[in-house]
Short mmCIF file of C-alpha atoms and ligand atoms in Angstrom, two decimals:
data_model
loop_
_atom_site.label_atom_id
_atom_site.label_comp_id
_atom_site.label_asym_id
_atom_site.label_seq_id
_atom_site.Cartn_x
_atom_site.Cartn_y
_atom_site.Cartn_z
CA MET A 1 -7.00 -16.08 19.72
CA MET A 2 -7.99 -12.44 19.79
CA ARG A 3 -10.21 -11.28 16.97
CA ASN A 4 -8.35 -8.32 15.50
CA PRO A 5 -8.00 -6.52 18.81
CA LEU A 6 -7.14 -3.29 17.03
CA ARG A 7 -10.86 -2.99 16.43
CA GLU A 8 -11.61 -3.08 20.16
CA ALA A 9 -12.09 0.58 20.82
CA GLY A 10 -11.41 0.90 24.51
CA ARG A 11 -8.27 -1.09 24.48
CA VAL A 12 -6.88 0.52 21.38
CA THR A 13 -7.48 4.00 22.63
CA SER A 14 -4.89 3.40 25.28
CA CYS A 15 -2.59 1.83 22.69
CA VAL A 16 -2.85 4.82 20.38
CA GLN A 17 -2.15 7.16 23.21
CA LEU A 18 0.89 5.16 24.07
CA VAL A 19 1.93 4.98 20.43
CA ARG A 20 2.42 8.72 20.49
CA LEU A 21 4.72 8.35 23.46
CA GLY A 22 6.87 5.80 21.70
CA ILE A 23 9.63 8.01 20.45
CA ALA A 24 10.01 9.55 23.85
CA ALA A 25 10.21 6.10 25.38
CA SER A 26 12.90 5.03 22.93
CA LEU A 27 14.86 8.21 23.43
CA LEU A 28 14.62 7.82 27.18
CA LEU A 29 15.86 4.26 26.86
CA ALA A 30 18.80 5.48 24.82
CA ALA A 31 19.49 8.29 27.25
CA VAL A 32 19.74 6.01 30.25
CA ALA A 33 21.84 3.38 28.52
CA PRO A 34 25.33 3.10 29.93
CA ALA A 35 28.17 4.71 28.04
CA GLY A 36 29.33 2.55 25.17
CA ALA A 37 26.14 0.52 25.07
CA GLN A 38 24.22 0.06 21.86
CA THR A 39 21.33 2.35 21.08
CA LEU A 40 18.76 2.29 18.33
CA LEU A 41 19.61 4.10 15.10
CA ARG A 42 16.41 2.83 13.50
CA THR A 43 13.54 1.84 15.77
CA PRO A 44 11.70 -1.45 15.12
CA TYR A 45 9.73 -1.89 11.93
CA LEU A 46 7.67 -4.71 10.47
CA MET A 47 7.77 -6.24 7.03
CA ALA A 48 6.64 -9.17 4.87
CA GLY A 49 3.64 -10.02 6.98
CA ALA A 50 1.93 -13.34 6.35
CA PRO A 51 -0.72 -15.19 8.36
CA ASP A 52 1.99 -17.31 9.95
CA SER A 53 5.11 -15.14 9.80
CA ILE A 54 6.59 -11.66 9.91
CA VAL A 55 9.97 -9.94 9.67
CA VAL A 56 11.08 -7.58 12.47
CA ARG A 57 13.94 -5.20 11.74
CA TRP A 58 15.94 -2.49 13.53
CA ARG A 59 19.40 -0.90 13.47
CA THR A 60 21.79 -0.26 16.35
CA THR A 61 25.00 1.54 17.00
CA SER A 62 28.21 -0.45 17.35
CA PRO A 63 29.49 -2.67 18.71
CA PRO A 64 27.70 -5.38 16.71
CA THR A 65 25.65 -7.94 18.57
CA ASP A 66 23.31 -10.83 18.00
CA SER A 67 19.64 -10.16 17.28
CA VAL A 68 16.88 -11.14 19.67
CA VAL A 69 13.11 -10.76 19.31
CA ARG A 70 10.84 -11.80 22.15
CA TYR A 71 7.11 -12.01 21.57
CA GLY A 72 3.94 -13.09 23.31
CA SER A 73 0.32 -12.36 23.99
CA ALA A 74 0.84 -9.43 26.37
CA PRO A 75 3.53 -7.04 27.60
CA GLY A 76 5.39 -8.69 30.42
CA SER A 77 4.56 -12.07 28.98
CA LEU A 78 6.86 -12.39 25.98
CA THR A 79 7.25 -16.12 26.26
CA GLN A 80 8.70 -16.83 22.82
CA THR A 81 12.24 -15.91 21.72
CA VAL A 82 13.95 -15.90 18.33
CA THR A 83 17.71 -15.36 18.37
CA VAL A 84 19.89 -14.85 15.33
CA ALA A 85 23.43 -15.62 16.39
CA GLY A 86 26.43 -13.67 15.18
CA SER A 87 27.24 -9.98 15.31
CA ARG A 88 25.68 -7.12 13.35
CA THR A 89 24.18 -3.67 13.65
CA GLU A 90 21.55 -4.22 10.95
CA HIS A 91 19.07 -6.62 12.49
CA GLU A 92 16.52 -8.69 10.60
CA VAL A 93 14.64 -11.47 12.34
CA ASP A 94 12.15 -13.81 10.66
CA ILE A 95 9.46 -15.08 12.97
CA SER A 96 7.45 -18.09 11.83
CA GLY A 97 4.83 -20.38 13.31
CA LEU A 98 2.49 -17.51 14.16
CA THR A 99 -1.29 -17.74 14.36
CA PRO A 100 -3.29 -15.85 11.71
CA ASN A 101 -5.19 -12.73 12.70
CA THR A 102 -3.59 -12.51 16.10
CA GLN A 103 -2.03 -9.71 18.06
CA TYR A 104 1.48 -10.20 19.39
CA PHE A 105 3.49 -7.89 21.62
CA TYR A 106 7.24 -7.91 21.10
CA SER A 107 10.62 -6.54 22.05
CA VAL A 108 13.93 -6.22 20.21
CA GLY A 109 17.41 -6.35 21.61
CA PHE A 110 20.51 -8.51 22.05
CA GLY A 111 21.45 -11.12 24.58
CA THR A 112 19.29 -10.42 27.60
CA THR A 113 19.10 -6.68 26.85
CA ILE A 114 15.88 -5.16 25.60
CA LEU A 115 16.39 -2.06 23.46
CA ALA A 116 12.72 -1.40 22.73
CA GLY A 117 9.38 -3.03 23.35
CA ASP A 118 7.82 -5.30 25.94
CA ASP A 119 5.28 -2.55 26.43
CA ALA A 120 1.86 -1.61 25.07
CA ASN A 121 3.38 0.35 22.17
CA HIS A 122 5.12 -2.50 20.40
CA PHE A 123 2.77 -4.99 18.82
CA PHE A 124 1.78 -6.39 15.45
CA VAL A 125 -1.24 -8.23 14.16
CA THR A 126 -0.80 -11.07 11.69
CA PRO A 127 -3.00 -11.02 8.56
CA PRO A 128 -6.04 -13.28 8.41
CA LEU A 129 -5.93 -16.33 6.20
CA ARG A 130 -6.03 -15.40 2.52
CA GLY A 131 -9.54 -15.23 1.15
CA THR A 132 -11.02 -14.19 4.47
CA ARG A 133 -13.57 -11.41 4.13
CA GLN A 134 -12.22 -9.31 6.97
CA ALA A 135 -12.25 -5.54 7.10
CA THR A 136 -8.82 -4.29 6.07
CA ARG A 137 -7.41 -0.78 6.39
CA ILE A 138 -4.51 0.41 4.25
CA TRP A 139 -2.51 3.62 4.62
CA VAL A 140 -0.86 4.93 1.44
CA ILE A 141 1.81 7.64 1.18
CA GLY A 142 3.86 8.76 -1.80
CA ASP A 143 6.93 10.91 -2.32
CA SER A 144 7.14 11.19 1.44
CA GLY A 145 10.88 11.65 1.83
CA GLN A 146 11.21 15.42 1.92
CA CYS A 147 12.11 15.46 5.62
CA ALA A 148 15.59 14.35 4.57
CA VAL A 149 16.25 17.68 2.89
CA SER A 150 14.10 20.44 4.43
CA SER A 151 12.52 21.42 7.72
CA GLN A 152 9.32 22.27 5.85
CA GLY A 153 9.33 18.75 4.47
CA CYS A 154 9.52 17.41 8.02
CA THR A 155 6.69 19.66 9.11
CA ASP A 156 4.49 18.56 6.22
CA ALA A 157 5.34 14.86 6.44
CA ASN A 158 4.57 14.88 10.17
CA ALA A 159 1.33 16.80 9.65
CA VAL A 160 0.21 14.27 7.03
CA LYS A 161 1.05 11.41 9.38
CA ASP A 162 -0.61 13.03 12.40
CA GLU A 163 -3.83 13.69 10.51
CA TYR A 164 -3.93 10.10 9.30
CA LEU A 165 -3.53 8.94 12.91
CA ALA A 166 -6.22 11.35 14.06
CA PHE A 167 -8.60 10.14 11.35
CA ALA A 168 -7.86 6.49 12.06
CA GLY A 169 -8.26 6.89 15.81
CA SER A 170 -8.43 3.49 17.40
CA ASP A 171 -8.57 1.74 14.03
CA ILE A 172 -5.02 2.13 12.73
CA ALA A 173 -4.09 0.66 9.37
CA ASP A 174 -3.31 -3.03 9.03
CA LEU A 175 -0.77 -2.43 6.30
CA TRP A 176 1.09 0.50 4.83
CA VAL A 177 2.08 1.13 1.21
CA LEU A 178 4.96 3.42 0.19
CA LEU A 179 4.71 4.63 -3.40
CA GLY A 180 8.39 5.50 -3.88
CA ASP A 181 10.69 8.52 -3.52
CA ASN A 182 10.79 7.68 0.16
CA ALA A 183 14.09 9.54 0.81
CA TYR A 184 15.02 12.70 -1.07
CA THR A 185 17.07 13.61 -2.87
CA ASN A 186 19.11 10.57 -3.71
CA GLY A 187 17.87 7.74 -1.54
CA THR A 188 21.10 7.49 0.42
CA ASP A 189 21.27 5.47 3.61
CA LEU A 190 21.42 8.65 5.71
CA GLN A 191 18.49 10.15 3.80
CA TYR A 192 16.51 6.99 4.45
CA THR A 193 17.20 7.39 8.15
CA THR A 194 16.29 11.08 8.34
CA GLY A 195 13.62 11.11 5.61
CA PHE A 196 11.81 7.93 6.56
CA PHE A 197 12.83 6.00 9.66
CA ASP A 198 13.08 9.10 11.89
CA VAL A 199 9.66 10.32 10.71
CA TYR A 200 7.44 7.28 11.19
CA PRO A 201 8.62 5.32 14.27
CA ASP A 202 5.14 5.49 15.79
CA VAL A 203 3.60 3.92 12.68
CA MET A 204 6.18 1.40 11.61
CA ARG A 205 6.37 -0.49 14.91
CA ASN A 206 2.71 -1.54 14.54
CA THR A 207 1.78 -1.41 10.85
CA ILE A 208 3.39 -3.74 8.33
CA LEU A 209 5.21 -1.89 5.58
CA TYR A 210 5.19 -2.60 1.80
CA PRO A 211 7.32 -0.28 -0.38
CA THR A 212 7.83 0.24 -4.08
CA LEU A 213 10.81 1.75 -5.87
CA GLY A 214 10.85 5.42 -6.99
CA ASN A 215 13.28 7.19 -9.27
CA HIS A 216 14.94 8.97 -6.33
CA GLU A 217 15.85 5.59 -4.86
CA LEU A 218 18.01 5.20 -7.96
CA GLY A 219 19.93 8.43 -7.29
CA SER A 220 23.44 8.59 -5.97
CA GLY A 221 22.28 6.49 -3.04
CA GLY A 222 22.85 3.71 -5.47
CA SER A 223 19.93 1.35 -5.06
CA ASN A 224 20.03 -1.10 -7.92
CA SER A 225 17.26 -3.52 -8.80
CA ALA A 226 19.37 -5.83 -10.92
CA ALA A 227 21.93 -6.26 -8.15
CA GLN A 228 19.33 -6.10 -5.38
CA SER A 229 21.63 -3.72 -3.53
CA GLY A 230 21.73 -0.22 -2.11
CA PRO A 231 19.84 1.52 0.70
CA TYR A 232 16.35 0.59 -0.57
CA TYR A 233 17.12 -3.10 -0.80
CA ASP A 234 19.28 -3.09 2.31
CA SER A 235 16.55 -1.44 4.38
CA PHE A 236 13.49 -3.38 3.29
CA SER A 237 12.39 -7.02 3.25
CA MET A 238 9.77 -7.74 0.64
CA PRO A 239 7.45 -10.78 0.61
CA SER A 240 9.00 -13.66 -1.25
CA GLY A 241 5.66 -15.00 -2.48
CA GLY A 242 4.01 -18.32 -2.03
CA GLY A 243 2.99 -19.97 1.23
CA LEU A 244 0.19 -18.55 3.33
CA GLY A 245 1.21 -15.04 2.23
CA GLY A 246 0.03 -15.72 -1.28
CA GLY A 247 1.33 -14.37 -4.56
CA VAL A 248 3.57 -15.98 -7.14
CA ALA A 249 7.23 -15.80 -6.14
CA SER A 250 8.99 -13.24 -8.35
CA GLY A 251 12.56 -14.18 -7.48
CA THR A 252 13.37 -10.53 -6.78
CA GLU A 253 12.52 -7.87 -4.25
CA ALA A 254 12.09 -5.31 -7.03
CA TYR A 255 8.55 -6.53 -7.71
CA TYR A 256 6.39 -8.80 -5.63
CA SER A 257 2.85 -9.66 -4.67
CA PHE A 258 0.97 -10.90 -1.64
CA ASP A 259 -2.54 -11.53 -0.35
CA TRP A 260 -4.16 -9.86 2.63
CA ALA A 261 -7.66 -11.05 3.50
CA ASN A 262 -9.59 -10.93 0.19
CA ILE A 263 -7.19 -8.49 -1.49
CA HIS A 264 -4.33 -9.24 -3.86
CA PHE A 265 -1.57 -6.60 -3.77
CA ILE A 266 1.07 -6.20 -6.46
CA SER A 267 4.15 -3.94 -6.40
CA ILE A 268 5.83 -3.19 -9.74
CA ASP A 269 9.23 -1.59 -10.36
CA SER A 270 8.48 1.25 -12.80
CA ALA A 271 11.67 3.10 -11.92
CA THR A 272 14.15 0.72 -13.51
CA GLN A 273 13.80 1.61 -17.15
CA GLY A 274 14.81 -0.08 -20.39
CA ALA A 275 14.43 -3.83 -20.68
CA ASN A 276 12.80 -4.03 -17.26
CA LEU A 277 9.66 -2.45 -18.70
CA ALA A 278 9.53 -4.57 -21.87
CA VAL A 279 6.44 -6.52 -22.87
CA GLY A 280 7.51 -10.14 -22.58
CA GLY A 281 10.29 -9.28 -20.17
CA PRO A 282 10.73 -11.07 -16.84
CA MET A 283 8.66 -8.56 -14.82
CA TYR A 284 5.87 -8.45 -17.40
CA ASN A 285 5.72 -12.23 -17.66
CA TRP A 286 5.79 -12.69 -13.89
CA LEU A 287 2.98 -10.14 -13.55
CA GLU A 288 0.77 -12.04 -15.97
CA THR A 289 1.49 -15.35 -14.25
CA ASP A 290 0.68 -13.79 -10.91
CA LEU A 291 -2.56 -12.24 -12.18
CA ILE A 292 -3.68 -15.54 -13.67
CA ALA A 293 -3.07 -17.29 -10.36
CA ASN A 294 -4.94 -14.74 -8.30
CA THR A 295 -8.15 -15.89 -6.61
CA GLN A 296 -8.80 -12.87 -4.39
CA GLU A 297 -11.79 -10.60 -4.88
CA TRP A 298 -9.86 -7.33 -5.03
CA ILE A 299 -6.69 -6.36 -6.89
CA ILE A 300 -4.67 -3.31 -5.90
CA VAL A 301 -1.55 -2.63 -7.99
CA TYR A 302 1.01 0.03 -7.13
CA TRP A 303 4.10 1.48 -8.75
CA HIS A 304 5.77 4.89 -8.84
CA HIS A 305 5.25 6.41 -12.31
CA PRO A 306 1.65 7.45 -13.04
CA PRO A 307 0.04 6.51 -16.35
CA TYR A 308 -2.24 9.55 -16.02
CA THR A 309 -1.12 12.83 -14.48
CA LYS A 310 -1.04 16.56 -15.12
CA GLY A 311 0.91 17.47 -12.02
CA SER A 312 4.62 18.05 -11.59
CA HIS A 313 4.93 15.39 -14.27
CA ASP A 314 2.86 15.20 -17.44
CA SER A 315 1.79 11.85 -18.86
CA ASP A 316 1.37 13.50 -22.29
CA ASN A 317 5.04 14.52 -22.42
CA PRO A 318 6.95 12.06 -24.65
CA ALA A 319 10.08 12.74 -22.62
CA GLU A 320 8.37 11.02 -19.68
CA THR A 321 9.22 7.61 -21.09
CA SER A 322 8.25 5.56 -18.04
CA LEU A 323 4.79 7.12 -17.88
CA PHE A 324 4.12 6.18 -21.50
CA GLU A 325 5.50 2.69 -21.12
CA MET A 326 3.52 1.92 -17.97
CA ARG A 327 0.35 3.19 -19.62
CA GLU A 328 0.83 1.45 -22.94
CA ARG A 329 2.25 -1.84 -21.69
CA PHE A 330 1.21 -2.55 -18.13
CA VAL A 331 -2.20 -0.86 -17.88
CA PRO A 332 -3.79 -3.14 -20.52
CA LEU A 333 -2.37 -6.18 -18.76
CA ILE A 334 -3.62 -5.36 -15.27
CA GLU A 335 -7.00 -4.28 -16.65
CA SER A 336 -7.44 -7.52 -18.58
CA TYR A 337 -7.09 -9.43 -15.30
CA GLY A 338 -9.43 -7.20 -13.35
CA VAL A 339 -7.43 -4.57 -11.43
CA ASP A 340 -9.69 -2.46 -9.24
CA LEU A 341 -7.36 0.25 -7.97
CA GLN A 342 -3.97 1.42 -9.23
CA LEU A 343 -1.78 3.70 -7.11
CA THR A 344 1.26 5.80 -8.00
CA GLY A 345 3.25 8.82 -6.83
CA HIS A 346 5.91 10.85 -8.70
CA SER A 347 3.73 13.92 -9.32
CA HIS A 348 3.60 15.88 -6.10
CA SER A 349 -0.13 16.20 -5.94
CA TYR A 350 -3.24 14.12 -5.45
CA GLU A 351 -5.12 13.04 -8.56
CA ARG A 352 -7.94 10.49 -8.79
CA SER A 353 -9.72 9.16 -11.83
CA VAL A 354 -13.27 8.15 -12.56
CA LEU A 355 -13.85 4.46 -13.32
CA ILE A 356 -12.03 3.87 -16.61
CA ASN A 357 -10.83 1.12 -18.91
CA GLY A 358 -8.68 0.92 -22.02
CA HIS A 359 -7.09 4.35 -21.98
CA THR A 360 -3.60 3.93 -23.39
CA GLY A 361 -3.23 7.13 -25.40
CA LEU A 362 -2.76 10.80 -24.70
CA SER A 363 -5.25 12.52 -22.45
CA SER A 364 -6.96 14.02 -25.50
CA THR A 365 -8.02 10.56 -26.67
CA CYS A 366 -10.30 10.30 -23.65
CA ALA A 367 -11.38 13.92 -23.65
CA LEU A 368 -14.98 13.02 -24.51
CA GLY A 369 -15.12 10.16 -22.05
CA GLU A 370 -14.62 7.30 -24.50
CA CYS A 371 -12.67 5.38 -21.89
CA PHE A 372 -15.15 5.98 -19.09
CA ILE A 373 -16.95 3.06 -17.52
CA ASP A 374 -18.55 5.45 -15.02
CA GLY A 375 -17.79 9.14 -15.37
CA GLY A 376 -19.25 10.11 -11.99
CA ASP A 377 -17.26 11.03 -8.93
CA GLY A 378 -17.77 7.69 -7.18
CA ASN A 379 -18.68 9.46 -3.96
CA PRO A 380 -21.63 7.91 -2.10
CA SER A 381 -22.70 11.44 -1.19
CA GLY A 382 -22.25 12.67 -4.75
CA ASN A 383 -22.86 10.73 -7.95
CA GLY A 384 -22.85 7.42 -6.08
CA ALA A 385 -20.42 4.57 -5.80
CA TYR A 386 -18.82 2.89 -8.78
CA VAL A 387 -20.36 -0.53 -9.35
CA LYS A 388 -18.56 -3.48 -10.90
CA ALA A 389 -20.64 -6.46 -11.93
CA THR A 390 -18.38 -9.08 -10.42
CA LEU A 391 -17.31 -10.21 -6.99
CA GLY A 392 -13.98 -11.33 -8.34
CA PRO A 393 -11.34 -9.90 -10.64
CA GLY A 394 -13.58 -9.57 -13.71
CA PRO A 395 -11.58 -8.32 -16.69
CA ASN A 396 -11.93 -4.84 -18.17
CA LEU A 397 -14.78 -3.79 -15.91
CA GLY A 398 -13.05 -0.56 -14.90
CA ALA A 399 -10.44 0.64 -12.45
CA VAL A 400 -9.69 3.79 -10.49
CA TYR A 401 -6.22 5.34 -10.91
CA SER A 402 -4.86 7.58 -8.18
CA VAL A 403 -1.67 9.61 -7.80
CA VAL A 404 -0.75 10.04 -4.13
CA GLY A 405 2.49 11.99 -4.44
CA SER A 406 2.06 14.81 -1.95
CA SER A 407 2.78 13.15 1.38
CA SER A 408 5.66 15.52 2.20
CA LYS A 409 5.34 18.37 -0.30
CA ASN A 410 3.18 19.73 -3.10
CA GLN A 411 4.42 21.14 -6.33
CA GLY A 412 2.64 23.57 -8.63
CA GLY A 413 1.42 23.27 -12.18
CA LEU A 414 -1.41 20.83 -11.51
CA THR A 415 -4.25 20.85 -14.01
CA GLN A 416 -7.04 18.38 -14.69
CA HIS A 417 -6.18 15.28 -16.66
CA ALA A 418 -9.15 14.12 -18.76
CA VAL A 419 -9.73 11.01 -16.63
CA MET A 420 -9.47 12.77 -13.26
CA THR A 421 -12.45 13.78 -11.19
CA SER A 422 -10.36 14.94 -8.25
CA TRP A 423 -7.09 16.87 -8.50
CA ILE A 424 -5.63 18.60 -5.46
CA ASN A 425 -2.31 20.37 -5.07
CA PHE A 426 -1.95 19.86 -1.33
CA GLU A 427 -0.14 17.55 1.08
CA GLY A 428 -1.96 14.46 2.23
CA SER A 429 -2.28 10.68 2.19
CA LEU A 430 -4.82 8.08 1.17
CA LEU A 431 -6.64 5.76 3.55
CA ILE A 432 -8.38 2.73 2.05
CA ASP A 433 -10.95 0.52 3.74
CA VAL A 434 -11.86 -2.79 2.11
CA ASN A 435 -14.77 -4.57 3.70
CA GLY A 436 -16.20 -7.56 1.85
CA SER A 437 -17.44 -6.34 -1.52
CA SER A 438 -16.90 -2.62 -0.89
CA LEU A 439 -13.83 -0.42 -1.07
CA ASP A 440 -13.78 3.14 0.30
CA ALA A 441 -10.87 5.52 -0.08
CA TYR A 442 -10.30 8.89 1.59
CA PHE A 443 -7.71 11.52 0.78
CA ILE A 444 -6.87 13.14 4.14
CA ASP A 445 -4.92 16.35 3.81
CA LYS A 446 -2.38 17.75 6.25
CA ASN A 447 -5.06 19.86 7.91
CA GLY A 448 -7.21 16.82 8.59
CA VAL A 449 -9.77 17.59 5.89
CA VAL A 450 -11.08 14.73 3.74
CA ASP A 451 -10.80 16.28 0.29
CA ASP A 452 -11.88 13.22 -1.67
CA HIS A 453 -13.89 10.07 -1.00
CA PHE A 454 -14.85 7.36 -3.44
CA ARG A 455 -16.35 3.91 -3.20
CA ILE A 456 -16.24 0.86 -5.42
CA LEU A 457 -18.88 -1.82 -4.98
CA LYS A 458 -18.81 -5.30 -6.42
CA ILE A 459 -22.00 -7.18 -7.14
CA GLY A 460 -22.84 -10.41 -8.91
CA ALA A 461 -20.93 -13.65 -9.22
CA PHE A 462 -17.25 -14.34 -8.70
CA ILE A 463 -15.63 -14.15 -12.13
CA PRO A 464 -12.26 -15.87 -12.18
CA PRO A 465 -9.24 -14.33 -13.88
CA GLY A 466 -8.68 -15.00 -17.55
CA VAL A 467 -12.31 -15.06 -18.69
CA PRO A 468 -12.51 -12.95 -21.86
CA SER A 469 -14.28 -9.65 -21.39
CA LEU A 470 -16.70 -10.28 -24.27
CA GLN A 471 -17.81 -13.42 -22.49
CA ILE A 472 -18.26 -11.44 -19.29
CA HIS A 473 -20.27 -8.76 -20.99
CA GLY A 474 -22.37 -11.47 -22.65
CA LEU A 475 -23.07 -13.05 -19.26
CA ILE A 476 -23.97 -9.69 -17.77
CA ALA A 477 -26.27 -8.94 -20.73
CA LEU A 478 -27.90 -12.34 -20.37
CA CYS A 479 -28.45 -11.71 -16.65
CA LEU A 480 -29.99 -8.33 -17.35
CA ILE A 481 -32.28 -9.87 -20.01
CA LEU A 482 -33.38 -12.60 -17.60
CA VAL A 483 -33.99 -10.06 -14.85
CA ALA A 484 -35.99 -7.87 -17.25
CA ALA A 485 -37.99 -10.87 -18.49
CA GLY A 486 -38.77 -11.79 -14.90
CA VAL A 487 -39.93 -8.28 -14.13
CA LEU A 488 -42.15 -8.26 -17.22
CA ALA A 489 -43.59 -11.68 -16.38
CA ARG A 490 -44.38 -10.57 -12.84
CA SER A 491 -45.86 -7.37 -14.19
CA ARG A 492 -48.19 -9.27 -16.56
CA PHE A 493 -49.18 -11.72 -13.84
CA THR A 494 -49.92 -8.86 -11.46
CA SER A 495 -52.03 -7.00 -14.01
CA THR A 496 -54.22 -10.01 -14.84
CA SER A 497 -54.70 -11.36 -11.35
FE1 FE2 B 1 9.46 10.33 -8.58
#
């Protein structure tokens, strides 16, 4: 078994170089295909990764065919085959029985025909077993779908992607989070093709994708969470929960959770309004059950509508119902079970908070920092990292909230929200590195400049979910008293000896 070969610099350098040639390779393949033969309308992409399974998807032109994925340890040695019989142009193949933390090369096609892959460009790496303290890299983009409606949007989306790839170098992300509004303006099937699948073929064939629903997915494209239908649901395969992939099964693709290494990820549907956002509703109750069951050290929660923003949307505007409801209803819940980082889009800017807890009101109610756990910038080169006195998901110890909604455009009007220490009206994306008890995040703009960097450190004992915060604070106080007493005792002993 290879040990995360993406981290092996020499080998990956050649892979990354070849990644950039991928589109050309696919286009060439299409160009030389005989007349009437199928070609790829959507190049291969990877979803629902688990230590022992993955979903490979692609779309072809007619006529419909069966679906065949071949995979193995090296190009030219794809010894395993999964065939889904029948005829279709929308292909979705579940592969199971995989080895955790292992690189596989693959191809997609039909019958004996290979449409893409069996080369150095097409590979995936399965996640490590849940709970493993393995370095994990996450790429986050929000409101990225502008390429569907403007050439400038394409230019900006590609620049954001290219600068992420340049920053990552040989260490490309293990997984990829979409924060919604992935296909402007209405999330139609065609807009998904031109605004998403045509933009990221060189990322999505290697990095496993995890989306969340934005309001533009609910446009005339017709995605519908209750019916689990429309372009968003037809295009994506979300983790079902349970098994080696972790998470409590939600019974819907609208919201879901999964584990990756020592991180618990949760996607929430903030776009479907009304009863969906009710306290005590199915999503709320599932979320609490899932948080209670979590045993991972880190919790990252993402949805589309930001609880705190002063960008192209304003979380103080009562007309922004979803922003209020997410802040008043869901923020207290995720904080009480120890969320560390919460990610959203919707405002077309980048905004990033200090370490906060318990802020459910208007921005003015935190104007003097009443909700601050640490009001510094969290930058190791600035005020220093944020420190949380737990290795596990300790409740109400503070979280960072970030809006990453400028991955294909920026929109004016941005001012500083009271909880934000970084607010930038410029296109970019967020790269997150989790390594053991530290989390680093970098906002990389479309010019390749890192405009923001923060770190969260966890120290102390593993505090399981559900332990009341007063009890936690009492334990921390007791520890500090014992440490202080020890220092004093040593000091007295030293002075008299
Ligand atoms: Fe939005």
